Amino acid sequence: MNELESKKVIGLMSGTSCDSIDAALCEVHPDLSCKLIKGINYQYPPHIRAKVFQLFKGEASVKDVCQMNFAIGKCFAQAAGVLISEFGKPDIIASHGQTIYHFPFDEKLDGISLKSTLQIGDSSVIAQETGCLTVSNFREADICAGGQGAPLVCFADEKWFKCNGNIAVQNIGGIANVTVISNDCPAFGFDTGPGNLIIDYCMNKFFNKPYDEDGKTAESGKVDESWLDCLMQDDYYFKNPPKTTGREYFSPQYIENALKSAPSAPEDIIATVTALTAKSAAAAYERFIDRKLNEVIVGGGGAYNPVLMKFLRSYLPKYIELKTHEDYGISNNFKEAMAFALLGYCTYYGIPNNLPSCTGASKRVVLGKIAY
Ligand SMILES: Nc1ncnc2c1ncn2[C@@H]1O[C@H](COP(=O)(O)OP(=O)(O)O)[C@@H](O)[C@H]1O
Ligand SMILES: [Mg+2]
């Protein structure tokens, strides 16, 4: 292995919310610390974004998937290009891509496992358009090692959040996932359930808005406790980790079905599904974390929703401190893109970068593929 050096890395990420391509120019150091130089949120062109939602809905042909793999590669290259025009080329681009399907279950066909995941936005397109070495396809190797290919960000959480006692690093993106860090055992993590995706869906349906800005709509509504109790009975919340989920499970059909027993006021619906995200996370800590947490540190877009944060505070035992990534000097907005910058740095040097305690893999492997 080459001697490790600090590298400039652009991490590129678009999550299940599909709200933007997050591009984070970072300096990654040999001790695996990572300094954010500049981050941008690059918006997908509207028709491309609409097409991604068609892919999510399963309303797409193989031709659509094929074309979108290249089209999204171009969008990711453009997002990186904004940073490159200001700061010059990085040593590495590390692109998560856009997940369009995630199937972490061991179903078999003719005895062959169908466990799989698909992130599109071809890395050769990014490498050719930018002229930069590009790492992509981080999830597959973990699945091949018997894992779920997720959550991957735990690897960065473990490196970046030094802890006294036991802390939970809670990301609230489209889906919500937690990493538990202790001084006396390896980090572990799993998806706690929906993050913003049900809120976003309902905001779109009832208010024709992409999300509940600053939780204003939830604030004007009232939680319907009996509907909330009913939503909390979903099997996913009771399943033991390792577990990950996505839009395949918390799908439009799932949400529409749930809405059949919803209260009539749309504001109450938004308040209740906002409470659901917080309550399912708090319930997951109680059920699956076998140690007393001192702190919960929230990141991702959900950290910007004060009503969601208020609900989380109310569902957590009083002795747990509730913070955000910003309290640790890490951007709520760019943490995931930064995490992929770190994962790409490790791929470049051949450093194993999955955490079997989080993904369920049988061994440490080097995640990622390199395009020149
Ligand atoms: N100011 C805000 N108020 C309320 N919600 C917000 C705010 N900013 C972001 N969000 C929520 O965060 C989501 C994006 O979070 P993000 O961490 O980027 O998720 P993903 O990783 O799935 O892309 C948005 O879709 C929205 O629901
Ligand atoms: Mg996002």
PDB file of C-alpha atoms in Angstrom, residues 198-207 212 217-224 227-228 231 255-256 258-277 311:
ATOM      1  CA  ILE A 198     -43.507  10.472   4.686  1.00  0.00           C
ATOM      2  CA  ILE A 199     -43.592  14.141   5.736  1.00  0.00           C
ATOM      3  CA  ASP A 200     -42.402  15.192   2.260  1.00  0.00           C
ATOM      4  CA  TYR A 201     -44.938  12.942   0.534  1.00  0.00           C
ATOM      5  CA  CYS A 202     -47.824  14.359   2.589  1.00  0.00           C
ATOM      6  CA  MET A 203     -46.636  17.969   2.154  1.00  0.00           C
ATOM      7  CA  ASN A 204     -46.621  17.388  -1.571  1.00  0.00           C
ATOM      8  CA  LYS A 205     -50.021  15.718  -1.578  1.00  0.00           C
ATOM      9  CA  PHE A 206     -51.897  18.118   0.722  1.00  0.00           C
ATOM     10  CA  PHE A 207     -50.002  21.409   0.337  1.00  0.00           C
ATOM     11  CA  ASP A 212     -42.488  21.269   5.660  1.00  0.00           C
ATOM     12  CA  THR A 217     -47.227  23.086   9.086  1.00  0.00           C
ATOM     13  CA  ALA A 218     -46.597  20.457  11.773  1.00  0.00           C
ATOM     14  CA  GLU A 219     -46.559  23.254  14.328  1.00  0.00           C
ATOM     15  CA  SER A 220     -50.017  24.395  13.267  1.00  0.00           C
ATOM     16  CA  GLY A 221     -51.465  20.870  13.600  1.00  0.00           C
ATOM     17  CA  LYS A 222     -52.153  18.479  16.446  1.00  0.00           C
ATOM     18  CA  VAL A 223     -50.788  14.957  16.842  1.00  0.00           C
ATOM     19  CA  ASP A 224     -53.506  12.337  16.483  1.00  0.00           C
ATOM     20  CA  TRP A 227     -53.329   7.200  14.503  1.00  0.00           C
ATOM     21  CA  LEU A 228     -49.742   7.547  15.740  1.00  0.00           C
ATOM     22  CA  LEU A 231     -48.578   3.673  12.676  1.00  0.00           C
ATOM     23  CA  ILE A 255     -48.307   5.894   2.772  1.00  0.00           C
ATOM     24  CA  GLU A 256     -51.622   5.954   0.903  1.00  0.00           C
ATOM     25  CA  ALA A 258     -51.715   4.539   6.127  1.00  0.00           C
ATOM     26  CA  LEU A 259     -53.618   7.690   5.172  1.00  0.00           C
ATOM     27  CA  LYS A 260     -56.870   5.708   5.029  1.00  0.00           C
ATOM     28  CA  SER A 261     -57.110   5.994   8.820  1.00  0.00           C
ATOM     29  CA  ALA A 262     -55.624   9.490   9.064  1.00  0.00           C
ATOM     30  CA  PRO A 263     -57.300  12.492  10.719  1.00  0.00           C
ATOM     31  CA  SER A 264     -59.137  14.805   8.355  1.00  0.00           C
ATOM     32  CA  ALA A 265     -57.103  18.003   8.879  1.00  0.00           C
ATOM     33  CA  PRO A 266     -53.953  17.925   6.702  1.00  0.00           C
ATOM     34  CA  GLU A 267     -52.045  19.905   9.364  1.00  0.00           C
ATOM     35  CA  ASP A 268     -52.801  17.147  11.878  1.00  0.00           C
ATOM     36  CA  ILE A 269     -51.520  14.579   9.377  1.00  0.00           C
ATOM     37  CA  ILE A 270     -48.234  16.477   9.027  1.00  0.00           C
ATOM     38  CA  ALA A 271     -47.929  16.860  12.809  1.00  0.00           C
ATOM     39  CA  THR A 272     -48.555  13.137  13.316  1.00  0.00           C
ATOM     40  CA  VAL A 273     -46.143  11.850  10.650  1.00  0.00           C
ATOM     41  CA  THR A 274     -43.503  14.249  12.004  1.00  0.00           C
ATOM     42  CA  ALA A 275     -44.071  12.754  15.454  1.00  0.00           C
ATOM     43  CA  LEU A 276     -43.809   9.265  13.909  1.00  0.00           C
ATOM     44  CA  THR A 277     -40.243   9.889  12.715  1.00  0.00           C
ATOM     45  CA  PHE A 311     -40.863  15.759  19.308  1.00  0.00           C
TER      46      PHE A 311
END
